[in-house]
């Protein structure tokens, strides 16, 4: 039998941060991962939401305060966590960036000068949420809080590399190709171990290769992912050997979310169809299921983040997002998940961006300077003939695209009149993004949510196991308090981003909650407050 003080299930950001803290608190730690480790974290954009005056913000000349960060996030995430927990997150945010920096994670104080959904390789600090959008900037002075880990392309791999190095440097044992399939409890209901099925030797090697490619490029090529993952599963069934890993102090579940589990998504969030699985095949809800089998409560399982980014190019902020009736959907300067949410929940997934000739020209001009490769490909596709309908009049373009011409005309007239007279935009968009749309030809770009290779709508689940906010201890469904010996973090648990996601908030939550769970589980008394 394999044995440690703390057993962590899942080697992504949350699991790695839990392991680092548990080992730092003197515990002997084993981390299990079904695949090779890294999870969604290694695929991610590597954006960490942080503020309150981080060293990076200061160096970039960005003024921010924990209070300003709190006021913005309170509006964004509501009461998904208590005011006290959110305040703690904001008060300790600058320290979190220092802690990551201490592990070697590179950040850079290069502020992006334009609004974007993900900065190019020249910028690593940007407005990653809706801070500057109407309705938010009045609550708190906007500040750039998206700290993108320095690295070309999507830099989540760089983040994970440094976390993994820190884990190993602390003497933590990492068992890969180890699929956790059950929790072991003692007679008193305390969680004392994990049952897993492990691969070794040649099957482990083959499984590692298959799962690596299933993660990426499989992320962008779903049929390839399905084929590779099916083979990896077959290896698990045929060669997986049972191993019981005993946990003397506790178990931390950090096995990601459930976006790859169709049945679970259908059950809890049926409106979210046709999206791109933003995660790995490991996001099958296994961590949540393990907790539920031990009697845990869940929350926010119906919350899915659907990303409909319209920038870069930043010129698109001046476009109008309309529905089939030609009505304005929302302030286009909101974060892409807010746009996605409005499209899914209010418009049946259908929506168009209205642009005039001047706006299309500006958008084309900005393409090269403002994009990384996948954004460039998507924007080109959107501006191409498959998704764009053009005509010399609003009535004509509406009729061709299948949008109500009368509704569209009324929307544009109201918008243009307000823009010309210097009155507030009808949808509340800040004035610096507002421009009258007057120059024909007019274009309607179809940004509806449907399966698409070139313009997919990425989706990830945000809900999970209910946890005590001071320790990360998993709570019982029967209201009987924490399950002894069991903690959870990251997308397996309810966290700061579980009601509303803006870029960087999931990774920031993984670090915050992962550290909390690791510290708490290293202690024998799971009810002890770790803060
Ligand atoms: C392309 C992309 C870009 C993104 N960009 C950002 C961003 O810039 N900022 C941000 O905040 N968020 C971003 N996200 C979301 C974010 O990456 C994830 O929400 C976050 O990484 C989840 O971390 P985690 O530790 O909870 O899970 P993961 O990182 O997925 O780790 C979970 C691990 O558990 C393992 N596992 C699963 N089941 C089992 C089992 N039964 N037994 C053993 N091991 C198991 C998996 O193999 C995996 O390695 C992005 C996601 C994607 C896919």
XYZ file of C-alpha atoms and ligand atoms in Angstrom:
584
model
C 0.000 0.000 0.000
C 1.133 3.548 -0.833
C 0.816 6.058 1.976
C 1.243 9.775 2.724
C -0.084 12.436 5.091
C -1.959 14.244 2.334
C -3.164 12.789 -0.948
C -4.064 15.276 -3.684
C -6.242 14.072 -6.568
C -5.467 16.106 -9.702
C -2.262 17.801 -10.783
C -3.419 21.097 -12.265
C -3.092 24.548 -10.707
C -5.319 23.810 -7.712
C -3.709 20.440 -6.949
C -0.176 21.771 -7.403
C -0.821 24.750 -5.096
C -2.396 22.443 -2.499
C 0.621 20.121 -2.663
C 3.103 22.996 -2.353
C 1.416 24.363 0.771
C 0.818 20.963 2.380
C 4.462 20.016 1.845
C 5.526 23.429 3.121
C 3.527 22.770 6.302
C 5.585 19.640 6.876
C 3.248 17.010 5.448
C 4.355 14.119 3.302
C 2.343 14.507 0.085
C 1.373 12.327 -2.869
C -0.317 13.777 -5.942
C -2.305 11.499 -8.264
C -3.174 12.360 -11.827
C -5.167 10.289 -14.292
C -3.012 11.581 -17.157
C 0.415 13.200 -17.174
C -0.579 16.262 -15.114
C -1.158 19.839 -16.200
C -4.877 19.488 -16.917
C -6.689 22.561 -18.217
C -4.157 24.710 -16.444
C -1.410 23.785 -18.894
C -3.717 24.495 -21.872
C -4.889 27.795 -20.490
C -4.064 31.354 -21.379
C -2.118 31.661 -18.133
C -4.023 34.785 -17.097
C -4.234 35.249 -13.331
C -6.710 37.828 -12.009
C -4.886 39.870 -9.391
C -4.880 43.411 -8.111
C -5.055 45.711 -5.169
C -1.640 47.131 -6.068
C 0.505 44.178 -7.171
C 4.197 44.829 -7.836
C 3.441 44.317 -11.539
C 0.645 46.912 -11.500
C 2.842 49.398 -9.643
C 5.697 48.980 -12.097
C 3.290 49.491 -15.008
C 1.947 52.662 -13.382
C -1.508 51.147 -12.753
C -3.182 52.515 -9.676
C -5.339 50.001 -7.785
C -6.453 49.210 -4.255
C -7.850 46.113 -2.533
C -11.019 48.148 -1.944
C -11.394 48.967 -5.666
C -10.812 45.336 -6.594
C -13.350 44.237 -4.002
C -16.017 46.672 -5.214
C -15.609 45.519 -8.812
C -15.631 41.808 -7.992
C -18.573 42.149 -5.624
C -20.615 43.373 -8.599
C -19.189 40.742 -10.907
C -19.468 37.596 -8.755
C -22.327 38.590 -6.426
C -22.569 36.655 -3.182
C -21.133 33.365 -4.435
C -18.687 33.668 -1.557
C -19.114 35.711 1.612
C -18.008 39.334 1.742
C -15.295 38.266 4.180
C -13.823 35.681 1.790
C -13.908 38.039 -1.174
C -12.236 40.723 0.921
C -9.529 38.266 1.966
C -8.981 37.317 -1.679
C -8.541 40.981 -2.625
C -6.447 41.891 0.421
C -4.020 39.022 -0.261
C -3.977 39.300 -4.059
C -0.713 41.262 -4.299
C 0.911 38.659 -2.025
C -0.412 35.875 -4.238
C 1.413 37.307 -7.252
C 4.563 37.627 -5.116
C 4.152 34.010 -3.992
C 3.854 32.819 -7.590
C 6.817 35.004 -8.552
C 8.779 33.376 -5.718
C 8.186 29.987 -7.389
C 9.653 31.415 -10.578
C 6.396 32.199 -12.425
C 7.269 35.133 -14.704
C 5.018 38.199 -14.956
C 5.701 41.414 -16.830
C 4.609 45.022 -16.322
C 3.811 45.678 -19.989
C 0.369 47.284 -20.063
C -1.800 46.620 -23.117
C -2.901 49.992 -24.553
C -6.180 48.749 -26.073
C -9.105 46.611 -24.917
C -8.731 42.959 -25.862
C -9.827 39.509 -24.766
C -6.218 38.295 -24.669
C -3.149 40.441 -25.239
C -0.581 39.728 -27.934
C 2.967 38.586 -27.127
C 4.019 42.181 -26.473
C 1.711 42.784 -23.487
C 1.211 40.920 -20.218
C -1.047 43.185 -18.137
C -4.525 44.163 -19.358
C -8.163 44.811 -18.535
C -9.270 41.193 -18.458
C -12.841 41.708 -17.242
C -15.620 44.291 -17.470
C -13.871 46.835 -15.206
C -14.174 49.659 -17.734
C -17.672 48.762 -18.975
C -20.755 50.817 -18.237
C -22.321 49.869 -14.903
C -18.970 48.789 -13.447
C -16.713 51.813 -13.772
C -19.077 53.791 -11.510
C -18.708 51.170 -8.758
C -14.928 51.298 -8.649
C -12.119 53.004 -10.567
C -11.204 50.580 -13.365
C -7.785 48.921 -13.131
C -5.960 46.411 -15.331
C -5.829 43.174 -13.323
C -5.250 40.473 -15.923
C -1.717 39.251 -15.145
C -0.761 37.055 -18.077
C 2.155 34.761 -17.316
C 5.006 35.704 -19.603
C 5.383 33.299 -22.512
C 4.522 33.199 -26.195
C 1.076 32.057 -27.341
C -1.144 30.738 -24.583
C 1.116 30.768 -21.548
C -0.680 28.412 -19.142
C 1.985 25.814 -19.944
C 4.636 28.119 -18.514
C 2.586 28.620 -15.340
C 2.183 24.883 -14.876
C 5.855 24.168 -15.561
C 6.894 26.372 -12.629
C 4.200 25.003 -10.325
C 5.213 21.436 -11.167
C 8.851 22.242 -10.546
C 7.985 23.700 -7.126
C 5.961 20.588 -6.278
C 8.838 18.256 -7.105
C 11.427 20.446 -5.348
C 9.430 20.022 -2.139
C 9.781 16.271 -2.267
C 6.183 15.590 -3.283
C 5.657 12.270 -5.022
C 3.640 12.575 -8.240
C 1.943 9.412 -9.499
C 0.829 9.909 -13.087
C -1.499 7.617 -15.077
C -3.247 7.052 -11.727
C -7.031 7.276 -12.091
C -8.807 7.936 -8.757
C -11.978 5.849 -8.749
C -13.117 5.874 -5.123
C -12.571 7.394 -1.697
C -11.795 5.217 1.304
C -13.558 6.119 4.541
C -13.143 4.716 8.056
C -15.978 3.635 10.349
C -16.410 7.183 11.604
C -16.934 8.532 8.067
C -13.496 10.132 7.854
C -11.852 10.055 4.436
C -8.622 8.110 4.870
C -7.519 7.282 1.362
C -8.085 7.018 -2.362
C -8.570 3.961 -4.536
C -7.083 4.351 -7.962
C -6.259 2.328 -11.028
C -2.740 2.827 -12.200
C -0.863 2.106 -15.411
C 2.823 1.366 -15.519
C 5.365 0.365 -18.170
C 4.511 0.429 -21.858
C 0.734 0.935 -21.429
C 1.487 3.964 -19.234
C 3.758 5.392 -21.914
C 1.164 4.853 -24.653
C -1.546 6.320 -22.421
C 0.582 9.361 -21.752
C 1.157 10.026 -25.438
C -2.520 9.511 -26.341
C -3.777 11.750 -23.549
C -1.285 14.462 -24.338
C -2.490 14.793 -27.917
C -6.117 14.377 -26.835
C -5.596 17.453 -24.656
C -3.974 19.483 -27.427
C -4.505 19.674 -30.406
C -7.610 17.664 -29.398
C -8.961 20.799 -27.722
C -9.537 22.342 -31.157
C -10.302 19.074 -32.990
C -13.083 17.283 -31.080
C -13.244 14.160 -33.329
C -9.487 13.626 -32.881
C -9.899 14.058 -29.141
C -12.712 11.515 -28.980
C -10.700 8.946 -30.942
C -7.524 9.359 -28.860
C -9.354 9.425 -25.551
C -11.290 6.257 -26.410
C -7.962 4.478 -26.925
C -6.582 5.854 -23.662
C -9.695 4.617 -21.839
C -9.306 1.187 -23.387
C -5.742 1.018 -22.008
C -7.050 2.011 -18.575
C -9.654 -0.766 -18.664
C -7.239 -3.409 -19.855
C -4.047 -2.614 -17.938
C -5.114 -0.487 -14.953
C -4.055 -2.123 -11.680
C -5.813 -1.261 -8.415
C -3.735 0.729 -5.926
C -4.983 2.002 -2.560
C -3.297 5.218 -1.428
C -3.723 5.829 2.293
C -4.016 9.400 3.559
C -2.987 9.807 7.187
C -4.315 13.371 7.414
C -6.513 14.131 4.477
C -7.433 14.082 0.803
C -7.731 17.116 -1.461
C -9.960 16.775 -4.539
C -8.646 19.014 -7.340
C -9.651 17.058 -10.427
C -11.125 19.878 -12.555
C -14.735 20.491 -13.646
C -17.279 18.567 -15.757
C -17.497 20.280 -19.144
C -16.338 17.046 -20.857
C -19.230 15.103 -19.305
C -22.161 15.597 -21.708
C -24.719 13.945 -19.451
C -23.830 16.150 -16.490
C -23.879 19.319 -18.607
C -27.203 18.275 -20.108
C -28.629 17.621 -16.646
C -27.437 20.804 -14.943
C -27.030 23.374 -17.737
C -29.142 22.207 -20.720
C -29.117 25.604 -22.468
C -25.349 25.382 -22.987
C -25.188 23.360 -26.202
C -22.897 23.497 -29.203
C -19.884 24.882 -27.397
C -16.233 23.910 -27.455
C -15.167 21.838 -24.436
C -12.820 24.206 -22.660
C -10.803 21.670 -20.752
C -9.380 18.170 -21.082
C -11.157 14.798 -21.203
C -10.311 14.721 -17.472
C -12.983 17.374 -16.902
C -15.565 14.613 -16.629
C -16.847 15.498 -13.165
C -14.949 12.632 -11.502
C -13.727 14.810 -8.620
C -17.234 16.089 -7.952
C -18.635 12.545 -8.151
C -16.066 11.262 -5.631
C -17.147 13.976 -3.184
C -20.846 13.293 -3.752
C -20.317 9.581 -3.093
C -18.828 10.553 0.265
C -21.971 12.565 1.067
C -20.958 16.015 -0.189
C -23.199 18.896 -1.215
C -22.808 20.631 -4.565
C -23.675 24.150 -5.724
C -23.671 26.318 -8.855
C -23.625 23.263 -11.148
C -25.847 25.127 -13.614
C -23.330 27.933 -14.102
C -21.359 27.614 -17.313
C -19.075 30.260 -18.741
C -19.595 30.614 -22.524
C -17.001 32.850 -24.159
C -18.097 35.045 -27.060
C -15.152 37.386 -27.489
C -15.508 40.123 -30.082
C -12.080 41.686 -29.515
C -9.415 41.851 -30.809
C -9.670 43.821 -33.076
C -10.666 46.526 -30.609
C -12.621 48.371 -33.333
C -15.398 45.807 -32.812
C -16.189 47.481 -29.491
C -17.902 50.123 -31.635
C -20.184 47.523 -33.287
C -23.722 46.772 -32.076
C -24.634 43.290 -30.826
C -28.209 42.565 -31.952
C -30.646 39.636 -31.748
C -33.042 38.258 -34.380
C -35.459 41.118 -33.616
C -32.701 43.632 -34.331
C -32.689 44.642 -30.663
C -29.491 45.524 -28.849
C -28.353 42.638 -26.609
C -26.031 44.429 -24.145
C -23.103 46.819 -23.728
C -20.540 45.369 -26.185
C -17.618 46.428 -23.977
C -18.589 43.831 -21.337
C -16.363 40.770 -20.914
C -16.907 38.028 -23.531
C -18.522 35.646 -21.030
C -21.180 38.273 -20.269
C -21.905 38.474 -24.016
C -22.006 34.674 -24.222
C -24.314 34.493 -21.217
C -26.719 37.026 -22.732
C -26.723 35.169 -26.074
C -27.424 31.784 -24.476
C -29.956 32.845 -21.874
C -31.803 35.651 -23.703
C -31.360 35.093 -27.442
C -31.439 31.314 -27.955
C -27.742 31.492 -28.828
C -28.296 33.765 -31.872
C -26.671 37.159 -32.351
C -25.008 39.456 -34.901
C -22.513 42.283 -34.748
C -23.525 45.254 -36.865
C -20.608 47.195 -38.356
C -20.369 49.898 -41.029
C -17.657 50.193 -43.692
C -15.434 52.461 -41.583
C -15.534 50.040 -38.660
C -14.713 47.043 -40.864
C -11.756 48.982 -42.326
C -10.426 49.796 -38.835
C -10.899 46.204 -37.716
C -8.888 44.877 -40.667
C -6.131 47.406 -40.021
C -5.805 46.322 -36.369
C -5.716 42.603 -37.064
C -2.013 41.957 -37.298
C -0.890 44.164 -34.418
C -3.515 43.132 -31.880
C -3.851 39.380 -32.280
C -2.127 36.110 -31.483
C -2.558 33.381 -34.073
C -5.898 31.895 -33.015
C -7.490 35.330 -32.602
C -6.199 36.324 -36.031
C -7.718 33.200 -37.591
C -11.063 33.771 -35.869
C -11.300 37.453 -36.751
C -10.403 36.701 -40.383
C -13.093 34.049 -40.465
C -15.653 36.428 -38.973
C -14.799 39.088 -41.535
C -14.879 36.566 -44.378
C -17.897 35.514 -46.407
C -19.055 32.555 -44.265
C -20.201 34.645 -41.327
C -20.588 38.123 -42.852
C -23.581 39.499 -44.736
C -23.237 42.951 -46.354
C -25.541 45.356 -48.119
C -25.825 49.058 -48.854
C -28.824 49.651 -46.614
C -29.760 48.490 -43.132
C -33.036 47.028 -44.387
C -31.279 44.972 -47.021
C -28.540 43.622 -44.763
C -31.103 42.730 -42.096
C -33.350 40.909 -44.554
C -30.414 38.947 -45.967
C -29.131 37.907 -42.543
C -32.544 36.966 -41.152
C -32.794 39.865 -38.699
C -35.935 41.999 -38.354
C -35.255 45.130 -40.519
C -37.577 47.419 -38.591
C -36.071 46.455 -35.261
C -32.545 46.922 -36.580
C -33.348 50.333 -38.051
C -34.841 51.511 -34.741
C -31.804 50.242 -32.810
C -29.332 51.983 -35.111
C -31.295 55.235 -35.173
C -31.432 55.369 -31.363
C -27.731 54.532 -31.103
C -26.589 57.008 -33.764
C -28.774 59.847 -32.448
C -27.350 59.408 -28.922
C -23.799 59.193 -30.293
C -24.201 62.366 -32.357
C -25.875 64.362 -29.557
C -23.380 63.225 -26.936
C -26.119 61.504 -24.892
C -25.491 58.232 -22.991
C -25.509 55.124 -25.167
C -28.880 53.291 -24.874
C -27.079 50.059 -23.808
C -24.791 51.898 -21.376
C -21.594 51.502 -23.409
C -18.903 53.975 -22.297
C -18.603 56.941 -24.669
C -15.016 56.199 -25.773
C -16.221 53.015 -27.508
C -19.301 54.557 -29.109
C -19.217 55.570 -32.795
C -22.123 56.310 -35.122
C -22.588 53.583 -37.746
C -23.351 55.489 -40.936
C -21.077 54.509 -43.806
C -22.421 51.854 -46.198
C -22.033 49.043 -46.894
C -23.299 47.690 -43.569
C -22.248 44.258 -42.366
C -23.906 41.822 -39.991
C -21.348 39.369 -38.606
C -23.014 36.214 -37.361
C -21.619 35.421 -33.892
C -24.320 32.870 -33.023
C -23.283 29.982 -30.835
C -23.145 26.707 -32.770
C -20.538 24.009 -33.362
C -17.807 25.508 -35.555
C -14.164 24.730 -36.235
C -13.179 28.317 -36.947
C -15.419 30.217 -34.593
C -16.248 27.920 -31.683
C -17.783 29.120 -28.431
C -15.565 27.814 -25.621
C -17.431 26.717 -22.494
C -16.339 25.665 -19.017
C -18.274 24.669 -15.913
C -17.926 26.746 -12.770
C -19.857 24.881 -10.065
C -18.718 22.012 -7.896
C -18.538 20.708 -4.348
C -19.696 23.061 -1.597
C -16.803 23.898 0.711
C -16.240 25.788 3.958
C -14.762 29.123 2.942
C -12.164 29.290 5.688
C -10.654 25.835 5.118
C -11.864 24.398 1.812
C -13.327 21.439 3.759
C -16.023 19.675 1.724
C -19.488 20.148 3.256
C -22.039 17.402 3.784
C -25.256 17.445 1.751
C -27.284 16.701 4.901
C -26.113 19.916 6.547
C -23.947 18.024 9.004
C -20.866 20.224 8.506
C -17.558 19.250 6.917
C -16.724 15.695 5.866
C -13.687 14.837 8.022
C -10.477 14.475 6.025
C -11.861 15.841 2.740
C -11.044 19.163 1.040
C -11.576 20.432 -2.487
C -10.310 23.250 -4.688
C -10.255 24.567 -8.245
C -13.070 23.693 -10.604
C -13.984 20.637 -8.518
C -15.242 23.048 -5.849
C -17.338 26.164 -5.580
C -15.016 29.150 -5.660
C -14.748 32.837 -6.394
C -15.537 32.450 -10.089
C -18.430 30.012 -9.672
C -21.146 32.584 -10.401
C -19.363 34.678 -13.005
C -16.013 34.265 -14.742
C -13.736 36.990 -16.074
C -10.321 36.124 -17.523
C -7.909 35.013 -14.866
C -10.436 34.437 -12.127
C -10.412 30.652 -12.393
C -6.633 30.332 -12.115
C -6.558 32.938 -9.332
C -9.205 30.915 -7.500
C -7.226 27.698 -8.055
C -4.191 29.295 -6.400
C -6.209 30.861 -3.572
C -8.354 27.810 -2.820
C -5.637 25.249 -3.624
C -3.288 26.809 -1.086
C -6.098 26.976 1.474
C -7.034 23.313 1.008
C -3.410 22.172 1.103
C -2.715 24.012 4.358
C -5.902 22.807 5.999
C -5.492 19.179 5.019
C -1.920 19.147 6.310
C -3.447 19.695 9.727
C -5.196 16.880 11.472
C -8.132 18.979 12.677
C -9.990 19.810 9.481
C -12.216 22.358 11.179
C -9.328 24.578 12.129
C -9.410 27.906 10.302
C -6.250 28.206 8.204
C -6.365 31.980 7.966
C -7.768 26.953 -23.524
C -8.081 27.401 -22.129
C -7.735 28.698 -21.756
C -8.007 29.123 -20.461
N -7.520 30.328 -20.049
C -7.663 30.697 -18.755
C -6.993 31.839 -18.256
O -6.197 32.474 -18.952
N -7.220 32.199 -16.968
C -8.060 31.483 -16.148
O -8.256 31.874 -15.009
N -8.657 30.356 -16.599
C -8.450 29.935 -17.850
N -8.996 28.764 -18.277
C -9.721 27.938 -17.302
C -8.695 27.324 -16.353
O -7.578 26.892 -17.088
C -9.250 26.155 -15.563
O -10.509 26.499 -15.025
C -8.282 25.785 -14.442
O -7.006 25.529 -14.982
C -8.772 24.578 -13.654
O -7.726 24.165 -12.816
P -7.915 22.890 -11.888
O -6.679 22.756 -11.106
O -9.210 22.987 -11.177
O -8.073 21.689 -12.927
P -7.042 21.142 -14.009
O -5.972 22.102 -14.308
O -7.849 20.655 -15.156
O -6.382 19.910 -13.272
C -7.163 18.790 -12.916
C -6.327 17.543 -13.066
O -7.062 16.457 -12.482
C -6.814 15.294 -13.250
N -7.915 14.346 -13.001
C -9.185 14.419 -13.431
N -9.892 13.368 -12.977
C -9.033 12.611 -12.254
C -9.173 11.389 -11.548
N -10.338 10.735 -11.463
N -8.070 10.865 -10.939
C -6.875 11.505 -10.995
N -6.701 12.673 -11.656
C -7.771 13.227 -12.267
C -6.744 15.794 -14.670
O -6.001 14.897 -15.475
C -6.047 17.148 -14.488
O -4.662 17.049 -14.707
C -8.712 28.280 -19.547
C -9.050 26.985 -19.930
C -8.705 26.531 -21.193
C -8.993 25.106 -21.546
